[in-house]
PDB file of C-alpha atoms and ligand atoms in Angstrom:
ATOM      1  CA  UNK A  12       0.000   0.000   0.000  1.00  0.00           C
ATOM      2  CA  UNK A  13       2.748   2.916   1.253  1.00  0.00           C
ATOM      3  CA  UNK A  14       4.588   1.755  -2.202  1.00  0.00           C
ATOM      4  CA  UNK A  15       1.828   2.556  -4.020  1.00  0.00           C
ATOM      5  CA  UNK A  16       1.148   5.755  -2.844  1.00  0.00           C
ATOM      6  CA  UNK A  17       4.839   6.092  -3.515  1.00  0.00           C
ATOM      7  CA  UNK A  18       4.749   5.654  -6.655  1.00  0.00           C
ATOM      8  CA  UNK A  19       1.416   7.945  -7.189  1.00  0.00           C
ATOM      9  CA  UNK A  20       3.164  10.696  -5.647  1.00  0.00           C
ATOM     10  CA  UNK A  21       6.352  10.484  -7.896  1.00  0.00           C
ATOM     11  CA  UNK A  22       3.732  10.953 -10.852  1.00  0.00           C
ATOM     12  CA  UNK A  23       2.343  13.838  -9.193  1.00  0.00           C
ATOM     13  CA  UNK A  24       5.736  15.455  -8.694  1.00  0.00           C
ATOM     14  CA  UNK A  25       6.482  14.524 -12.244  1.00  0.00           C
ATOM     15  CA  UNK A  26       3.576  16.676 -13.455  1.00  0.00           C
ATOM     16  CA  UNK A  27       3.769  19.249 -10.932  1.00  0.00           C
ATOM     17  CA  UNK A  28       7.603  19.842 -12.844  1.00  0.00           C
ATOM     18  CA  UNK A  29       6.431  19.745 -16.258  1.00  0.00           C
ATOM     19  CA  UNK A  30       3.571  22.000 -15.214  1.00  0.00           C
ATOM     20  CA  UNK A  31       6.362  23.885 -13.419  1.00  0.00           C
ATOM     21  CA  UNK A  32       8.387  24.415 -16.422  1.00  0.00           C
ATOM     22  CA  UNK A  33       5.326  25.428 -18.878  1.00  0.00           C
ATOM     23  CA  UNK A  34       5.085  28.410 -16.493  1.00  0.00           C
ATOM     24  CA  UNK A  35       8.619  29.337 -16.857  1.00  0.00           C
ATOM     25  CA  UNK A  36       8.170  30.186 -21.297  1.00  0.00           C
ATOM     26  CA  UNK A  37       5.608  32.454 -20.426  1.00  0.00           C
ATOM     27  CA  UNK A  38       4.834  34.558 -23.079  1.00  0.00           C
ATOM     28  CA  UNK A  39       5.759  37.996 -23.372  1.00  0.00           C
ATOM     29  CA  UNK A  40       2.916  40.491 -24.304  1.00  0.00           C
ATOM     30  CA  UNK A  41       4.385  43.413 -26.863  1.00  0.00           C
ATOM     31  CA  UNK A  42       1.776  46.638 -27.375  1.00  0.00           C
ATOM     32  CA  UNK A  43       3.338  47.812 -31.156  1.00  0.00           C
ATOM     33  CA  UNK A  44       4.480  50.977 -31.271  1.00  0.00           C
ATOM     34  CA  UNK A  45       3.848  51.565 -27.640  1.00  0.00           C
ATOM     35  CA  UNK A  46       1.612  54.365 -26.716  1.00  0.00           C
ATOM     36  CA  UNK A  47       1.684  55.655 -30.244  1.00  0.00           C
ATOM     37  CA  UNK A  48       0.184  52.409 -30.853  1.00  0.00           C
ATOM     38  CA  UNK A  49      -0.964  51.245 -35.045  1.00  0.00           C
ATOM     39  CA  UNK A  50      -0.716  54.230 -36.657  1.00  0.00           C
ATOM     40  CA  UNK A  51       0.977  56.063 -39.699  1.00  0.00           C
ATOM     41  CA  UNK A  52       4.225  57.261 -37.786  1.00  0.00           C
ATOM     42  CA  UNK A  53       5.991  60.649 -38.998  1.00  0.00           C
ATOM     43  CA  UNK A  54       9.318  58.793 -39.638  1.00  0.00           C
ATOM     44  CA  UNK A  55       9.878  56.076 -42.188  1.00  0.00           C
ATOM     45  CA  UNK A  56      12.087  54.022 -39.236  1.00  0.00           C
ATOM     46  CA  UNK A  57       9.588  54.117 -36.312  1.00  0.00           C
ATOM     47  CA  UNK A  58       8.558  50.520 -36.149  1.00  0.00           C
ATOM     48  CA  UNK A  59      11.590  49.189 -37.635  1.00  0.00           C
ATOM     49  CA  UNK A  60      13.455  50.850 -34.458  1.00  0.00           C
ATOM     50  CA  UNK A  61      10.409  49.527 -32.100  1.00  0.00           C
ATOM     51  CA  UNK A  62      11.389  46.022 -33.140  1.00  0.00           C
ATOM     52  CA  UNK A  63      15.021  46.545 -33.458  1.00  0.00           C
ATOM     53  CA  UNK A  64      15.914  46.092 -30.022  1.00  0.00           C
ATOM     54  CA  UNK A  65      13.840  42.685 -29.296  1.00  0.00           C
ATOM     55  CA  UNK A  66      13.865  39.532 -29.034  1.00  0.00           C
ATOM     56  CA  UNK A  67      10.389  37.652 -30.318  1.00  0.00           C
ATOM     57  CA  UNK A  68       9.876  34.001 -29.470  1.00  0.00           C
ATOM     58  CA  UNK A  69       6.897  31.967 -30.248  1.00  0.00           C
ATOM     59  CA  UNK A  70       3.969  32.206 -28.209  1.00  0.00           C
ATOM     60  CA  UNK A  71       4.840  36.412 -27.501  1.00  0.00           C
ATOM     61  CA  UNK A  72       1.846  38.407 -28.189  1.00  0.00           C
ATOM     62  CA  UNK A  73       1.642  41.237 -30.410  1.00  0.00           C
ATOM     63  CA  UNK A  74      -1.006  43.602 -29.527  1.00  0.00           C
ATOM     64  CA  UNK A  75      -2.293  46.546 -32.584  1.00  0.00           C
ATOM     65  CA  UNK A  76      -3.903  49.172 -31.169  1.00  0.00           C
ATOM     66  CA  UNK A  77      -5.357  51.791 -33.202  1.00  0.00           C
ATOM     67  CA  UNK A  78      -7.921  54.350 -33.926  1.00  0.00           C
ATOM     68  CA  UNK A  79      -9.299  55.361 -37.643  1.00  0.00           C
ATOM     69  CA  UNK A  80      -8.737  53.304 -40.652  1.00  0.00           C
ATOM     70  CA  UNK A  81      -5.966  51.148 -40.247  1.00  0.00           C
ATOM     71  CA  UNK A  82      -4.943  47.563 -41.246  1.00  0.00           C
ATOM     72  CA  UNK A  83      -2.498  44.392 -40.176  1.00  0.00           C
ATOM     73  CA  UNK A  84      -1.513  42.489 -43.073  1.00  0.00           C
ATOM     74  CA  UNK A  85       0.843  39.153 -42.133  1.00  0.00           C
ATOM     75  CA  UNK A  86       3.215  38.329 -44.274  1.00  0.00           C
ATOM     76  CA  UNK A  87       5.994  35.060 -44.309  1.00  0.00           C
ATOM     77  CA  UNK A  88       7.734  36.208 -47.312  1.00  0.00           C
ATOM     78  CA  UNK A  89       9.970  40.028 -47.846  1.00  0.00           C
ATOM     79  CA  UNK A  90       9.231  40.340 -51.499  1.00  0.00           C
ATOM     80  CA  UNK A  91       5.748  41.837 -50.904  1.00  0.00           C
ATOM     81  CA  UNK A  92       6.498  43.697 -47.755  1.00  0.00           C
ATOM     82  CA  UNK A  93      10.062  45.233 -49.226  1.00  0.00           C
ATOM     83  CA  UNK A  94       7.461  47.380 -51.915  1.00  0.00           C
ATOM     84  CA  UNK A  95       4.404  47.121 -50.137  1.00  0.00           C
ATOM     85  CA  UNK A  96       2.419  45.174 -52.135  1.00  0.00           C
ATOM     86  CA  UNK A  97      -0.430  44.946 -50.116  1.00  0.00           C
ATOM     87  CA  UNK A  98      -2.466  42.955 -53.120  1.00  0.00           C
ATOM     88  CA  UNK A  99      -0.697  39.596 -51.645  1.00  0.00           C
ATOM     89  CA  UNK A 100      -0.762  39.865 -47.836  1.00  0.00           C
ATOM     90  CA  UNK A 101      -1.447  36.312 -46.043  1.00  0.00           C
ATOM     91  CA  UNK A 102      -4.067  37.478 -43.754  1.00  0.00           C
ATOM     92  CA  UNK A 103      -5.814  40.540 -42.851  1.00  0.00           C
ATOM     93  CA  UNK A 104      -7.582  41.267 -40.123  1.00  0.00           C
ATOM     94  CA  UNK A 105      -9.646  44.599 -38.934  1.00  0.00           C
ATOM     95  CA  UNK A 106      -9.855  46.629 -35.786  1.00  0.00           C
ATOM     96  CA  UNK A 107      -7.919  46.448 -32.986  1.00  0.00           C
ATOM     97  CA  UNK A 108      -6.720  42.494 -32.191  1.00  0.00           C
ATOM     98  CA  UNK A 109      -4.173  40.101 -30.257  1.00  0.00           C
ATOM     99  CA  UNK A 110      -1.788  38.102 -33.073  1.00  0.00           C
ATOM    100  CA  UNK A 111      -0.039  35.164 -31.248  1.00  0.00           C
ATOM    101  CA  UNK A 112       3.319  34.470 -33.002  1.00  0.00           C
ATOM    102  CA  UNK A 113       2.747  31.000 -33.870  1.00  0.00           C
ATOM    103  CA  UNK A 114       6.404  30.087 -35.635  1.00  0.00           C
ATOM    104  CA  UNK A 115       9.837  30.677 -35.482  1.00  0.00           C
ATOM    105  CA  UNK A 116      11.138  32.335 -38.592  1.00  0.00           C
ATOM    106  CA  UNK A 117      10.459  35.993 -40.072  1.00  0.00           C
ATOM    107  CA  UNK A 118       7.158  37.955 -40.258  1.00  0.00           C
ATOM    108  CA  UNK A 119       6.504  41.287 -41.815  1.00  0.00           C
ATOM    109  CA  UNK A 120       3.544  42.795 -40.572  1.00  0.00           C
ATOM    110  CA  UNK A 121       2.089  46.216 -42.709  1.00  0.00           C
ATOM    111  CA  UNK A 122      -0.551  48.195 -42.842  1.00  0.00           C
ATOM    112  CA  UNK A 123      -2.657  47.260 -45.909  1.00  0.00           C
ATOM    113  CA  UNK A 124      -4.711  50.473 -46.067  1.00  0.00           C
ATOM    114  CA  UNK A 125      -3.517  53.415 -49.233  1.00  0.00           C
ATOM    115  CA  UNK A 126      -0.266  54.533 -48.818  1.00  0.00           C
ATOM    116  CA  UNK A 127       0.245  53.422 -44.959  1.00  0.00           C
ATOM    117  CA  UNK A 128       2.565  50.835 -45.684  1.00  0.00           C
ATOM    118  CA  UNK A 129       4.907  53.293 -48.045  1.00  0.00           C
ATOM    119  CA  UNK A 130       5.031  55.769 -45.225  1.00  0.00           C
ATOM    120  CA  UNK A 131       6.774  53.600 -42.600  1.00  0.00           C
ATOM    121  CA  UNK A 132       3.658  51.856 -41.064  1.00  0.00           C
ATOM    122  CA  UNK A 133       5.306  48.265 -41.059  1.00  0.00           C
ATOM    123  CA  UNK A 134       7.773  46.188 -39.533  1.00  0.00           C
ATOM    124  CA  UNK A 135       9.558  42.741 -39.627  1.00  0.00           C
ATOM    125  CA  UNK A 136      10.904  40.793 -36.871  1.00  0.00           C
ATOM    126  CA  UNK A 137      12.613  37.452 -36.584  1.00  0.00           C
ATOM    127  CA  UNK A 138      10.795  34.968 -34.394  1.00  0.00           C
ATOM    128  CA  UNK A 139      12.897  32.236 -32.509  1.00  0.00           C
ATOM    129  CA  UNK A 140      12.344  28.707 -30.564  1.00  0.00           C
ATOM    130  CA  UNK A 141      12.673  29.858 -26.755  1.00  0.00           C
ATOM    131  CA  UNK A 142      15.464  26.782 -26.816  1.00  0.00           C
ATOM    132  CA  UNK A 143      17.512  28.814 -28.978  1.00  0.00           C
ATOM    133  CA  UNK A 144      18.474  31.771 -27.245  1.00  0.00           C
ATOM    134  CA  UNK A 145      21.760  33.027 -27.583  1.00  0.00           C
ATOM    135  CA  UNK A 146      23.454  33.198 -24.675  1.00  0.00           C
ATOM    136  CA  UNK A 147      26.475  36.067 -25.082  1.00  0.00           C
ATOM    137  CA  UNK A 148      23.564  38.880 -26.920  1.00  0.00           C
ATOM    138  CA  UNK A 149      21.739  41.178 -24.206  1.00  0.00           C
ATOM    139  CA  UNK A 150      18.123  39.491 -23.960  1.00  0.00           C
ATOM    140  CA  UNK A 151      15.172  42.240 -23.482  1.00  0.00           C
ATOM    141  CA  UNK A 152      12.683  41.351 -20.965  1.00  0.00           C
ATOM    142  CA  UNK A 153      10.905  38.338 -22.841  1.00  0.00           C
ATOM    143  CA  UNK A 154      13.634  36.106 -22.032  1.00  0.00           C
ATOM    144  CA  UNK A 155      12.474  33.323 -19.869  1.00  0.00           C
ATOM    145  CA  UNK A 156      14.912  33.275 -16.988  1.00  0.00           C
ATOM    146  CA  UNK A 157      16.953  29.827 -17.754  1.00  0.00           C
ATOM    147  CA  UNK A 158      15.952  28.356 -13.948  1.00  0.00           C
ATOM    148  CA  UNK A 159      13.193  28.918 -12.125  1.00  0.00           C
ATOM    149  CA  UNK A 160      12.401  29.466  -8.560  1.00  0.00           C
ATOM    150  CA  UNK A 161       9.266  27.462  -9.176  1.00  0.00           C
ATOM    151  CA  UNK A 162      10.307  24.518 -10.202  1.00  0.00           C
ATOM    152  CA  UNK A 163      12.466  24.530  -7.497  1.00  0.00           C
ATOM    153  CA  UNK A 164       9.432  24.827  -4.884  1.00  0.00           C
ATOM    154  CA  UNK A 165       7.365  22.156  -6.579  1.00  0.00           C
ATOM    155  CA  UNK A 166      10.437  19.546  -6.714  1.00  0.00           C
ATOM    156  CA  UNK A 167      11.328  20.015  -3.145  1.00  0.00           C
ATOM    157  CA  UNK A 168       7.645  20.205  -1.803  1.00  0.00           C
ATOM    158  CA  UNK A 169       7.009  17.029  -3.677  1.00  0.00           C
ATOM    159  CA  UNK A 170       9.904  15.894  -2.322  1.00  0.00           C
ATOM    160  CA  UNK A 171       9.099  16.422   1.175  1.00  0.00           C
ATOM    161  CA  UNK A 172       5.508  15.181   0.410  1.00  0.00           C
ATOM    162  CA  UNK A 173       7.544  11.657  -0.805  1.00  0.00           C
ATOM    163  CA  UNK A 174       9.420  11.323   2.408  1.00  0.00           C
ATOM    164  CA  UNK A 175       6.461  12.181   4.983  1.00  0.00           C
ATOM    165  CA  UNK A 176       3.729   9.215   2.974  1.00  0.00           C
ATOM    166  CA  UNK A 177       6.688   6.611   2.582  1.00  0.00           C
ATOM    167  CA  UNK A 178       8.158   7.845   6.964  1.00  0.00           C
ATOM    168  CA  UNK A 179       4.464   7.111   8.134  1.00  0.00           C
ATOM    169  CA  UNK A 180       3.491   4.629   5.332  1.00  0.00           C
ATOM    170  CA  UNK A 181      -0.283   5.961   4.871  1.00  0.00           C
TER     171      UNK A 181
HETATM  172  C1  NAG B  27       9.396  58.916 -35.453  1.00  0.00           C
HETATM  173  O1  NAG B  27       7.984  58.853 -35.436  1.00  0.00           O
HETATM  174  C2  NAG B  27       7.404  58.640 -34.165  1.00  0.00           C
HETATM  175  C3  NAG B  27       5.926  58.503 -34.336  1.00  0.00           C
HETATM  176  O2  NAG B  27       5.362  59.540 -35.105  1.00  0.00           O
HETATM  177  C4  NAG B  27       7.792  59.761 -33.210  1.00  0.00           C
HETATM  178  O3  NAG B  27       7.263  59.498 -31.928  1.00  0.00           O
HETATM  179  C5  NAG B  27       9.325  59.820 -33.116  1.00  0.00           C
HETATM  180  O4  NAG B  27       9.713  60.907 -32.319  1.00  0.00           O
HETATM  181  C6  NAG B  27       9.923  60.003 -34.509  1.00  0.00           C
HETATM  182  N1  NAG B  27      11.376  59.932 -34.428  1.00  0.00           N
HETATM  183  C7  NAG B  27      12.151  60.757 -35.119  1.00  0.00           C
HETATM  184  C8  NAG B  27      13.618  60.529 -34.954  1.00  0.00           C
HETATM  185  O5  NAG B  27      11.721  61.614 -35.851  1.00  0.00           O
HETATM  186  C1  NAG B  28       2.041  42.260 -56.098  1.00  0.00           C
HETATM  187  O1  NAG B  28       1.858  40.881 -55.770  1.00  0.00           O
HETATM  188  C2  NAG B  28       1.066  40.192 -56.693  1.00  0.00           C
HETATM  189  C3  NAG B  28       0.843  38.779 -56.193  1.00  0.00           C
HETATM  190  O2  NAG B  28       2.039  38.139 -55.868  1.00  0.00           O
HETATM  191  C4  NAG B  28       1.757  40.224 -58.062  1.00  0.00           C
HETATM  192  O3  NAG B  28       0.948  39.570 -59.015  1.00  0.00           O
HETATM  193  C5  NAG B  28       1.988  41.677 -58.494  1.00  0.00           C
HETATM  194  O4  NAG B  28       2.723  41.695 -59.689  1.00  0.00           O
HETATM  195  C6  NAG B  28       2.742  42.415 -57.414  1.00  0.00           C
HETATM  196  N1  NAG B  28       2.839  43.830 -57.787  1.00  0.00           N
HETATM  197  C7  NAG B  28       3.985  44.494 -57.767  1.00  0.00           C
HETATM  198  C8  NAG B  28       3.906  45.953 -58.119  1.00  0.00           C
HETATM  199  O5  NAG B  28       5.053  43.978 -57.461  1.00  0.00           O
HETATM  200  C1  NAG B  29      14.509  49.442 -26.608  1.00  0.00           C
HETATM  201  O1  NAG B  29      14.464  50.806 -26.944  1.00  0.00           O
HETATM  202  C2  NAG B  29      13.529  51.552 -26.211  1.00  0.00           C
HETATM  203  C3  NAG B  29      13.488  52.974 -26.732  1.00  0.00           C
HETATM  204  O2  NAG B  29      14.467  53.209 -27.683  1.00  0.00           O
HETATM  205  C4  NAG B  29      13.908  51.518 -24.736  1.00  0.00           C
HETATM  206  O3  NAG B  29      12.952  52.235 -23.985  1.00  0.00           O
HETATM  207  C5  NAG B  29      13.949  50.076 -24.277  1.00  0.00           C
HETATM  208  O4  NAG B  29      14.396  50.015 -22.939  1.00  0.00           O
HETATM  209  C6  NAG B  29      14.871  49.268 -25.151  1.00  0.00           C
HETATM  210  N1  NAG B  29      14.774  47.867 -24.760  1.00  0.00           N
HETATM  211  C7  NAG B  29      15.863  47.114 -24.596  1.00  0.00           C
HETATM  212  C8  NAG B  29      15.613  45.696 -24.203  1.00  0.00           C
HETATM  213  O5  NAG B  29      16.992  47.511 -24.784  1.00  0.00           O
END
């Protein structure tokens, strides 16, 4: 009976870890553009410096925000986004919305809508695996710290669990 229990609890603490280490890659939410938010920016470079300094990994959120008549086109490929050729975009959505990076790889995002696109309202990033971070570049605040303090709790609580149910054999 007390190995049995044993052994139930060892499956417990098994799934308490993985459940542990889910919670570690959690995503990073990323508002575009920041308080200026989805809009036609002044400067050819805005969003292109708004993505320059981080680090996307799948499962981040990208959040548009805008007022007025604005679009999100999604593309995989540069050749359309490079001259804003908004006629072959992969998806478009409307109004304000959540996108979910679901890949590693690059995405160019642009603003379908007249001349948006040629006036600087796009951006691409380059999405990575959250097992392939480099370790010597600075990481921005997405990185998932590489231990954490949580897994730590659940192993040794578990652990402690183990030892009292196998000490009084229940
Ligand atoms: C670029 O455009 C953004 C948005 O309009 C503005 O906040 C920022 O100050 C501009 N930067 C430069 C260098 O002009
Ligand atoms: C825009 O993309 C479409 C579809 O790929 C293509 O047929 C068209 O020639 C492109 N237009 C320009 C100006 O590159
Ligand atoms: C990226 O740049 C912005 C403004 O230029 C700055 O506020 C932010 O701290 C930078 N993030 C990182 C991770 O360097």
């Amino acid at each position: 009976m007390g190995r049995n229990v044993g052994l139930n609890i060892i499956w417990i603490c098994s799934i308490v870890a993985m459940l542990s280490i889910i919670d570690v890659s959690e995503a990073a939410d990323y508002t575009v553009g920041d308080s200026f938010g989805w809009n036609v920016p002044t400067n050819e470079s805005f969003y292109i410096d708004w993505a320059s300094n981080k680090t996307f990994f799948v499962g981040d959120n990208l959040f548009f925000n805008w007022n007025g008549d604005h679009m999100v086109g999604i593309e995989r490929e540069a050749t359309h986004y490079d001259n804003c050729n908004t006629s072959a975009v992969g998806l478009l959505i409307g109004s304000s919305f959540r996108y979910t990076i679901p890949e590693t790889g690059p995405y160019y995002f642009l603003c379908t809508v007249g001349d948006h696109c040629a006036r600087g309202q796009k951006f691409s990033i380059n999405v990575r695996s959250l097992n392939s971070e480099a370790p010597s570049s600075p990481q921005p605040d997405s990185a998932a710290p590489p231990i954490s303090f949580g897994i730590l709790v659940a192993f040794f609580s578990c652990f402690a669990l183990h030892m009292l149910t196998t000490t009084f054999k229940v």
